[in-house]
CSV table of C-alpha atoms in Angstrom, one decimal:
chain,number,residue,atom,x,y,z
A,19,UNK,CA,9.5,19.0,4.9
A,20,UNK,CA,6.9,16.2,5.3
A,21,UNK,CA,5.9,14.1,2.3
A,22,UNK,CA,2.3,13.9,1.3
A,23,UNK,CA,2.2,10.3,2.6
A,24,UNK,CA,3.5,11.4,6.0
A,25,UNK,CA,0.9,14.2,6.1
A,26,UNK,CA,-1.9,11.8,5.3
A,27,UNK,CA,-0.6,9.3,7.9
A,28,UNK,CA,-0.3,12.0,10.5
A,29,UNK,CA,-3.9,13.1,9.7
A,30,UNK,CA,-5.2,9.6,10.2
A,31,UNK,CA,-3.5,9.4,13.6
A,32,UNK,CA,-5.0,12.8,14.6
A,33,UNK,CA,-8.4,11.6,13.5
A,34,UNK,CA,-8.3,8.3,15.3
A,35,UNK,CA,-8.3,9.3,19.0
A,36,UNK,CA,-11.4,11.6,19.0
A,37,UNK,CA,-13.2,9.5,16.5
A,38,UNK,CA,-12.7,6.3,18.5
A,39,UNK,CA,-13.9,7.9,21.7
A,40,UNK,CA,-16.9,9.4,20.0
A,41,UNK,CA,-17.9,6.1,18.4
A,42,UNK,CA,-17.4,4.1,21.7
A,43,UNK,CA,-19.5,6.6,23.7
A,44,UNK,CA,-22.3,6.6,21.2
A,45,UNK,CA,-22.4,2.8,21.0
A,46,UNK,CA,-22.4,2.6,24.8
A,47,UNK,CA,-25.4,4.9,24.9
A,48,UNK,CA,-27.3,2.6,22.5
A,49,UNK,CA,-26.2,-0.8,23.9
A,50,UNK,CA,-25.7,-0.1,27.6
A,51,UNK,CA,-23.6,-2.7,29.5
A,52,UNK,CA,-23.2,-4.9,26.4
A,53,UNK,CA,-21.8,-2.1,24.3
A,54,UNK,CA,-18.3,-3.6,23.8
A,55,UNK,CA,-19.2,-7.2,23.1
A,56,UNK,CA,-22.4,-6.7,21.2
A,57,UNK,CA,-21.9,-3.2,19.7
A,58,UNK,CA,-18.3,-3.5,18.8
A,59,UNK,CA,-16.7,-6.9,18.8
A,60,UNK,CA,-19.7,-8.9,17.5
A,61,UNK,CA,-20.3,-6.2,14.9
A,62,UNK,CA,-16.8,-7.0,13.5
A,63,UNK,CA,-17.6,-10.7,13.1
A,64,UNK,CA,-17.9,-11.8,9.4
A,65,UNK,CA,-17.0,-14.8,7.3
A,66,UNK,CA,-13.2,-14.4,7.5
A,67,UNK,CA,-13.3,-13.9,11.2
A,68,UNK,CA,-16.4,-15.8,12.3
A,69,UNK,CA,-16.0,-15.8,16.1
A,70,UNK,CA,-15.5,-13.2,18.8
A,71,UNK,CA,-12.1,-14.8,19.6
A,72,UNK,CA,-11.0,-14.3,16.0
A,73,UNK,CA,-12.0,-10.6,16.1
A,74,UNK,CA,-10.2,-10.0,19.4
A,75,UNK,CA,-7.0,-11.6,18.2
A,76,UNK,CA,-6.9,-10.1,14.7
A,77,UNK,CA,-7.6,-6.5,15.9
A,78,UNK,CA,-5.7,-6.9,19.2
A,79,UNK,CA,-8.7,-5.8,21.2
A,80,UNK,CA,-9.3,-6.3,25.0
A,81,UNK,CA,-12.1,-8.6,26.2
A,82,UNK,CA,-13.5,-5.7,28.3
A,83,UNK,CA,-12.7,-2.3,29.8
A,84,UNK,CA,-13.9,1.3,30.2
A,85,UNK,CA,-14.9,3.3,27.2
A,86,UNK,CA,-11.5,5.1,27.3
A,87,UNK,CA,-9.5,1.9,27.6
A,88,UNK,CA,-11.3,0.2,24.8
A,89,UNK,CA,-11.3,3.2,22.5
A,90,UNK,CA,-7.5,3.4,22.8
A,91,UNK,CA,-7.2,-0.1,21.2
A,92,UNK,CA,-9.4,0.7,18.1
A,93,UNK,CA,-7.5,1.6,15.0
A,94,UNK,CA,-8.8,4.0,12.3
A,95,UNK,CA,-10.0,1.1,10.1
A,96,UNK,CA,-12.2,-0.3,12.9
A,97,UNK,CA,-13.5,3.3,13.6
A,98,UNK,CA,-14.6,3.8,10.0
A,99,UNK,CA,-16.2,0.3,9.8
A,100,UNK,CA,-18.2,0.8,13.0
A,101,UNK,CA,-19.3,4.3,11.9
A,102,UNK,CA,-20.7,2.9,8.6
A,103,UNK,CA,-22.1,-0.3,10.0
A,104,UNK,CA,-24.0,1.4,12.8
A,105,UNK,CA,-25.0,4.4,10.6
A,106,UNK,CA,-28.7,4.0,10.5
A,107,UNK,CA,-29.1,2.9,14.1
A,108,UNK,CA,-26.7,5.2,15.9
A,109,UNK,CA,-24.7,7.7,13.9
A,110,UNK,CA,-27.0,8.8,11.2
A,111,UNK,CA,-29.3,10.7,13.6
A,112,UNK,CA,-26.5,12.6,15.3
A,113,UNK,CA,-24.2,13.4,12.3
A,114,UNK,CA,-24.8,15.1,9.0
A,115,UNK,CA,-25.7,12.9,6.1
A,116,UNK,CA,-22.4,13.5,4.3
A,117,UNK,CA,-20.4,11.9,7.1
A,118,UNK,CA,-21.2,8.4,5.9
A,119,UNK,CA,-19.8,9.2,2.5
A,120,UNK,CA,-16.7,10.7,4.0
A,121,UNK,CA,-16.2,7.6,6.1
A,122,UNK,CA,-16.3,5.4,3.0
A,123,UNK,CA,-13.8,7.8,1.3
A,124,UNK,CA,-11.4,7.5,4.2
A,125,UNK,CA,-11.5,3.7,4.2
A,126,UNK,CA,-10.1,4.1,0.7
A,127,UNK,CA,-7.5,6.7,1.9
A,128,UNK,CA,-6.4,4.5,4.7
A,129,UNK,CA,-6.0,1.5,2.4
A,130,UNK,CA,-4.2,3.5,-0.2
A,131,UNK,CA,-1.8,5.0,2.3
A,132,UNK,CA,-1.1,1.6,3.8
A,133,UNK,CA,-0.2,0.1,0.4
A,134,UNK,CA,1.5,3.0,-1.3
A,135,UNK,CA,4.1,1.3,-3.5
A,136,UNK,CA,7.3,3.3,-3.0
A,137,UNK,CA,5.9,6.6,-4.3
A,138,UNK,CA,4.3,9.7,-2.8
A,139,UNK,CA,0.7,10.9,-3.1
A,140,UNK,CA,-0.1,13.7,-5.5
A,141,UNK,CA,-0.6,16.9,-3.6
A,142,UNK,CA,-4.3,17.3,-4.7
A,143,UNK,CA,-5.0,13.8,-3.3
A,144,UNK,CA,-3.3,14.6,0.0
A,145,UNK,CA,-5.2,17.9,0.3
A,146,UNK,CA,-8.5,16.2,-0.4
A,147,UNK,CA,-7.8,13.4,2.1
A,148,UNK,CA,-6.9,15.8,4.9
A,149,UNK,CA,-9.9,18.0,4.1
A,150,UNK,CA,-12.2,15.0,4.4
A,151,UNK,CA,-10.7,14.1,7.7
A,152,UNK,CA,-11.2,17.6,8.9
A,153,UNK,CA,-14.9,17.6,7.8
A,154,UNK,CA,-15.5,14.2,9.4
A,155,UNK,CA,-14.2,15.3,12.8
A,156,UNK,CA,-15.2,19.0,12.8
A,157,UNK,CA,-18.4,18.5,14.8
A,158,UNK,CA,-16.8,15.9,17.1
A,159,UNK,CA,-13.6,17.5,18.3
A,160,UNK,CA,-12.6,21.1,17.6
A,161,UNK,CA,-9.0,20.7,18.6
A,162,UNK,CA,-8.5,17.8,16.2
A,163,UNK,CA,-10.3,19.7,13.4
A,164,UNK,CA,-7.9,22.7,13.9
A,165,UNK,CA,-4.9,20.4,13.8
A,166,UNK,CA,-6.1,18.8,10.6
A,167,UNK,CA,-6.6,22.3,9.1
A,168,UNK,CA,-3.0,23.0,9.9
A,169,UNK,CA,-1.8,19.8,8.2
A,170,UNK,CA,-4.0,20.5,5.2
A,171,UNK,CA,-2.4,23.9,4.9
A,172,UNK,CA,1.0,22.2,4.8
A,173,UNK,CA,0.3,20.5,1.5
A,174,UNK,CA,2.4,22.1,-1.2
A,175,UNK,CA,-0.1,23.3,-3.8
A,176,UNK,CA,2.3,25.5,-5.8
A,177,UNK,CA,2.0,23.2,-8.8
A,178,UNK,CA,-1.7,24.0,-9.0
A,179,UNK,CA,-1.1,27.8,-9.1
A,180,UNK,CA,-1.9,28.4,-5.4
A,181,UNK,CA,1.2,30.3,-4.7
A,182,UNK,CA,1.6,28.8,-1.2
A,183,UNK,CA,0.0,26.0,0.8
A,184,UNK,CA,-1.3,28.4,3.4
A,185,UNK,CA,-3.3,30.3,0.8
A,186,UNK,CA,-5.2,27.2,-0.1
A,187,UNK,CA,-6.6,26.5,3.4
A,188,UNK,CA,-10.1,27.6,4.1
A,189,UNK,CA,-11.8,28.3,7.3
A,190,UNK,CA,-15.1,26.6,7.7
A,191,UNK,CA,-17.6,27.5,10.4
A,192,UNK,CA,-18.3,25.0,13.1
A,193,UNK,CA,-21.1,22.6,12.2
A,194,UNK,CA,-23.9,21.5,14.4
A,195,UNK,CA,-23.9,17.7,14.9
A,196,UNK,CA,-27.2,17.3,13.0
A,197,UNK,CA,-26.4,19.7,10.2
A,198,UNK,CA,-26.3,18.7,6.6
A,199,UNK,CA,-22.8,19.6,5.3
A,200,UNK,CA,-22.0,20.1,1.7
A,201,UNK,CA,-18.4,19.2,0.8
A,202,UNK,CA,-16.3,22.1,-0.3
A,203,UNK,CA,-14.3,21.5,-3.5
A,204,UNK,CA,-10.5,21.6,-3.4
A,205,UNK,CA,-8.8,24.9,-4.3
A,206,UNK,CA,-9.0,26.1,-7.9
A,207,UNK,CA,-7.0,24.0,-10.3
A,208,UNK,CA,-7.1,20.8,-8.3
A,209,UNK,CA,-8.9,17.7,-9.1
A,210,UNK,CA,-11.1,16.2,-6.3
A,211,UNK,CA,-10.2,12.5,-6.4
A,212,UNK,CA,-12.2,10.2,-4.1
A,213,UNK,CA,-10.0,7.2,-4.8
A,214,UNK,CA,-9.2,4.0,-3.0
A,215,UNK,CA,-6.6,1.3,-3.2
A,216,UNK,CA,-7.4,-1.7,-5.3
A,217,UNK,CA,-6.9,-4.0,-2.2
A,218,UNK,CA,-10.1,-3.1,-0.4
A,219,UNK,CA,-11.7,-6.5,-0.1
A,220,UNK,CA,-10.9,-6.9,3.6
A,221,UNK,CA,-12.5,-3.8,4.8
A,222,UNK,CA,-15.4,-4.0,2.3
A,223,UNK,CA,-16.2,-7.5,3.4
A,224,UNK,CA,-16.2,-6.4,7.0
A,225,UNK,CA,-18.6,-3.5,6.2
A,226,UNK,CA,-21.2,-5.9,4.8
A,227,UNK,CA,-21.3,-4.1,1.5
A,228,UNK,CA,-24.2,-1.8,2.3
A,229,UNK,CA,-23.6,1.3,0.2
A,230,UNK,CA,-27.2,2.3,0.0
A,231,UNK,CA,-27.7,6.1,-0.4
A,232,UNK,CA,-23.9,6.7,-0.2
A,233,UNK,CA,-22.0,9.4,-2.0
A,234,UNK,CA,-19.5,7.3,-4.0
A,235,UNK,CA,-18.6,9.7,-6.7
A,236,UNK,CA,-15.2,8.9,-8.4
A,237,UNK,CA,-14.6,6.0,-5.9
A,238,UNK,CA,-12.1,3.4,-7.2
A,239,UNK,CA,-13.5,-0.1,-6.7
A,240,UNK,CA,-11.4,-1.6,-9.5
A,241,UNK,CA,-11.0,-5.3,-9.1
A,242,UNK,CA,-12.9,-5.5,-5.8
A,243,UNK,CA,-15.2,-8.3,-4.8
A,244,UNK,CA,-18.6,-6.6,-4.3
A,245,UNK,CA,-20.8,-9.6,-4.7
A,246,UNK,CA,-24.3,-8.9,-3.4
A,247,UNK,CA,-23.4,-5.3,-2.7
A,248,UNK,CA,-26.4,-2.9,-2.1
A,249,UNK,CA,-25.9,0.4,-4.0
A,250,UNK,CA,-29.6,1.4,-3.9
A,251,UNK,CA,-29.9,5.1,-4.3
A,252,UNK,CA,-26.1,5.6,-4.3
A,253,UNK,CA,-24.3,8.2,-6.4
A,254,UNK,CA,-21.5,6.4,-8.4
A,255,UNK,CA,-21.0,9.1,-10.9
A,256,UNK,CA,-17.5,8.7,-12.4
A,257,UNK,CA,-16.8,5.6,-10.2
A,258,UNK,CA,-14.2,3.1,-11.4
A,259,UNK,CA,-15.7,-0.4,-11.2
A,260,UNK,CA,-13.3,-1.9,-13.8
A,261,UNK,CA,-13.0,-5.7,-13.3
A,262,UNK,CA,-15.1,-5.6,-10.1
A,263,UNK,CA,-17.1,-8.6,-9.1
A,264,UNK,CA,-20.7,-7.3,-8.9
A,265,UNK,CA,-22.6,-10.5,-9.0
A,266,UNK,CA,-26.2,-10.0,-7.7
A,267,UNK,CA,-25.5,-6.3,-6.9
A,268,UNK,CA,-28.4,-4.0,-6.4
A,269,UNK,CA,-28.2,-0.7,-8.3
A,270,UNK,CA,-31.8,0.3,-7.9
A,271,UNK,CA,-32.3,4.1,-8.3
A,272,UNK,CA,-28.5,4.5,-8.3
A,273,UNK,CA,-26.6,7.0,-10.5
A,274,UNK,CA,-23.9,5.5,-12.7
A,275,UNK,CA,-23.2,8.4,-15.1
A,276,UNK,CA,-19.6,8.3,-16.4
A,277,UNK,CA,-19.0,5.1,-14.4
A,278,UNK,CA,-16.5,2.6,-15.8
A,279,UNK,CA,-17.8,-1.0,-15.6
A,280,UNK,CA,-15.4,-2.5,-18.2
A,281,UNK,CA,-14.7,-6.2,-17.5
A,282,UNK,CA,-16.9,-6.1,-14.4
A,283,UNK,CA,-19.0,-9.2,-13.7
A,284,UNK,CA,-22.6,-8.0,-13.4
A,285,UNK,CA,-24.2,-11.4,-13.4
A,286,UNK,CA,-27.7,-11.3,-11.9
A,287,UNK,CA,-27.4,-7.6,-10.9
A,288,UNK,CA,-30.4,-5.3,-10.9
A,289,UNK,CA,-30.7,-1.8,-12.4
A,290,UNK,CA,-34.4,-0.8,-11.8
A,291,UNK,CA,-34.6,2.9,-12.0
A,292,UNK,CA,-30.8,3.3,-12.3
A,293,UNK,CA,-29.7,6.5,-14.0
A,294,UNK,CA,-27.0,5.8,-16.6
A,295,UNK,CA,-27.7,9.0,-18.5
A,296,UNK,CA,-24.7,11.3,-19.3
A,297,UNK,CA,-25.2,14.6,-17.4
A,298,UNK,CA,-22.3,16.3,-19.1
A,299,UNK,CA,-21.3,16.2,-22.7
A,300,UNK,CA,-18.1,14.2,-22.2
A,301,UNK,CA,-19.5,11.7,-19.7
A,302,UNK,CA,-20.1,8.1,-20.8
A,303,UNK,CA,-20.9,4.8,-19.1
A,304,UNK,CA,-18.6,2.0,-20.3
A,305,UNK,CA,-19.5,-1.7,-20.0
A,306,UNK,CA,-16.8,-2.9,-22.4
A,307,UNK,CA,-16.3,-6.6,-22.1
A,308,UNK,CA,-18.2,-6.8,-18.9
A,309,UNK,CA,-20.0,-9.9,-17.8
A,310,UNK,CA,-23.8,-9.2,-17.6
A,311,UNK,CA,-25.2,-12.8,-17.7
A,312,UNK,CA,-28.8,-12.6,-16.5
A,313,UNK,CA,-28.6,-9.0,-15.3
A,314,UNK,CA,-31.8,-7.0,-15.2
A,315,UNK,CA,-31.5,-3.6,-16.9
A,316,UNK,CA,-35.2,-3.1,-17.2
A,317,UNK,CA,-36.4,0.2,-16.0
A,318,UNK,CA,-32.9,1.8,-16.1
A,319,UNK,CA,-32.6,5.3,-17.4
A,320,UNK,CA,-30.3,5.0,-20.4
A,321,UNK,CA,-31.4,8.1,-22.4
A,322,UNK,CA,-28.6,10.1,-23.9
A,323,UNK,CA,-26.0,7.7,-22.4
A,324,UNK,CA,-23.0,6.6,-24.6
A,325,UNK,CA,-23.2,2.9,-24.0
A,326,UNK,CA,-20.3,0.6,-24.8
A,327,UNK,CA,-21.3,-3.1,-24.6
A,328,UNK,CA,-18.6,-4.2,-27.1
A,329,UNK,CA,-17.5,-7.8,-26.4
A,330,UNK,CA,-19.8,-8.1,-23.4
A,331,UNK,CA,-21.5,-11.3,-22.2
A,332,UNK,CA,-25.1,-10.3,-22.3
A,333,UNK,CA,-26.7,-13.7,-22.2
A,334,UNK,CA,-30.3,-13.7,-20.9
A,335,UNK,CA,-30.0,-10.0,-19.9
A,336,UNK,CA,-33.4,-8.4,-19.5
A,337,UNK,CA,-33.1,-5.0,-21.2
A,338,UNK,CA,-36.9,-4.5,-21.4
A,339,UNK,CA,-38.2,-1.6,-23.3
A,340,UNK,CA,-35.2,0.7,-22.6
A,341,UNK,CA,-33.7,3.3,-24.9
A,342,UNK,CA,-30.4,1.8,-26.3
A,343,UNK,CA,-30.0,4.3,-29.1
A,344,UNK,CA,-26.4,4.5,-30.4
A,345,UNK,CA,-25.2,1.6,-28.2
A,346,UNK,CA,-22.2,-0.4,-29.3
A,347,UNK,CA,-22.8,-4.2,-29.2
A,348,UNK,CA,-20.0,-5.2,-31.5
A,349,UNK,CA,-18.9,-8.8,-30.7
A,350,UNK,CA,-21.3,-9.0,-27.8
A,351,UNK,CA,-23.2,-12.2,-26.9
A,352,UNK,CA,-26.9,-11.4,-26.7
A,353,UNK,CA,-28.1,-15.0,-26.7
A,354,UNK,CA,-31.5,-15.2,-25.1
A,355,UNK,CA,-31.6,-11.5,-24.2
A,356,UNK,CA,-34.9,-9.7,-23.7
A,357,UNK,CA,-34.9,-6.7,-26.1
A,358,UNK,CA,-38.7,-6.6,-26.4
A,359,UNK,CA,-39.8,-3.1,-27.2
A,360,UNK,CA,-36.3,-1.6,-26.9
A,361,UNK,CA,-35.1,1.3,-29.0
A,362,UNK,CA,-32.2,0.1,-31.0
A,363,UNK,CA,-31.7,3.1,-33.4
A,364,UNK,CA,-28.2,3.4,-34.8
A,365,UNK,CA,-26.8,0.5,-32.7
A,366,UNK,CA,-23.7,-1.4,-33.7
A,367,UNK,CA,-24.4,-5.1,-33.8
A,368,UNK,CA,-21.4,-6.1,-35.9
A,369,UNK,CA,-20.4,-9.7,-35.1
A,370,UNK,CA,-22.9,-9.8,-32.2
A,371,UNK,CA,-24.7,-13.0,-31.4
A,372,UNK,CA,-28.5,-12.4,-31.1
A,373,UNK,CA,-29.5,-16.0,-31.2
A,374,UNK,CA,-32.9,-16.6,-29.4
A,375,UNK,CA,-33.0,-12.9,-28.3
A,376,UNK,CA,-36.5,-11.5,-28.1
A,377,UNK,CA,-36.6,-8.6,-30.5
A,378,UNK,CA,-40.4,-8.3,-30.6
A,379,UNK,CA,-41.6,-4.7,-31.2
A,380,UNK,CA,-38.0,-3.4,-31.3
A,381,UNK,CA,-37.7,0.1,-32.8
A,382,UNK,CA,-34.9,0.0,-35.3
A,383,UNK,CA,-35.3,3.4,-37.0
C-alpha cells in the first residue's frame, strides 16, 4: 500500500505533463516565435538567477526546441511559477479564477513533499493535495484528472469515519475552461489544510511575490521572506505568518481574520481597508511580539477583532482613528505612534511605552 507521501508525489508527476504542455502552448500563442526565451526563460530570471544562462543551468532547460520538447524539461515547480506569473496576461482569461489559488497551494504542497522530514503526510492533507491537483487539471486534461481521482480515492480515510477510501471520492462534472469553480471541501470529519513548507523562499522569490486577489486561506508562510509582497485584496483568513518578513508588504483590502502574525516584521507595511474582524466567535488576529515599526494601520477594519499586540514594536505606527477596543498592548512600544481619534476602550497598556504617542481625541471609555 502506498504511503501518503508516495500518493502526493505520484499526483504531482501525473499533473506535470499535461500542465506543462498546456502552459507552453498558451505561452506560445501569446509570444509567438519568442515564446520560449521571452515567455519562459526570461520570466524565470530574478535576483538569485539574474541571467538567462543561470536559469537554463539551474532548471536544466534547453536553449530552444518545439513546444513538446521544451515542455518535457519543465518540472512541476516551474509549471506553477509560470502559471501564476503569467496569470493576468495569459491564464486568467482561459481558466477559472480559483486556479490561481490552487497553483499557490500546490507550490506549498510540492515544497512540503520535497522536504518531508522522515514522516508521512496526514491522510486529510494528502486527500486535499490530490483533490487540488484534480481541480487544477480537470479542464485541461480529462485523462489526468481521472487518474488523479483514482489516486485521491486511494487515500485511507478510515480514521476520519469514512469507512473506506473509495467512499470519500466524489465525482465532479467537467468544467468549462472559463468557468468559476468553487472548491469542494474534503469529506466530513476532515480538516482542509492549505499548508506549505517553511522553506518557500526560493519559489516565492521567483514568483515575484504578487499575491493580489489570491485565495490564501490557511496558507503557512511561517518564517518566509515576503518583503514587499502584494497581498491587495487577498484572503488570508487563518493564514500562518508567524515570524514572516513582511517589510513594506501591501495588505490593502485584504482579509486577515484569524491570521497569526506573531513575531512577524511588518515594518512599513500598509493595511488600508484591511479586514481584521473576527467573522466567527473563536477567530482572532494575533500580532504578539511582531515588529510593526512605521506600519500604516489607518483605515483597517478592526471592529470585533481580538487584537494581541503584547510585546510588539509599534514605534511610529499610524493607527489613525481605528477601533482598538479590547486590544492587548502589554509591554508594547508605542513610541511616536499615531493614535489620534482611536477607540481605546478596555485596552491593556500595562508596561507599554507611549512616549510621544499622539493620543489626541482618543476615546478611552
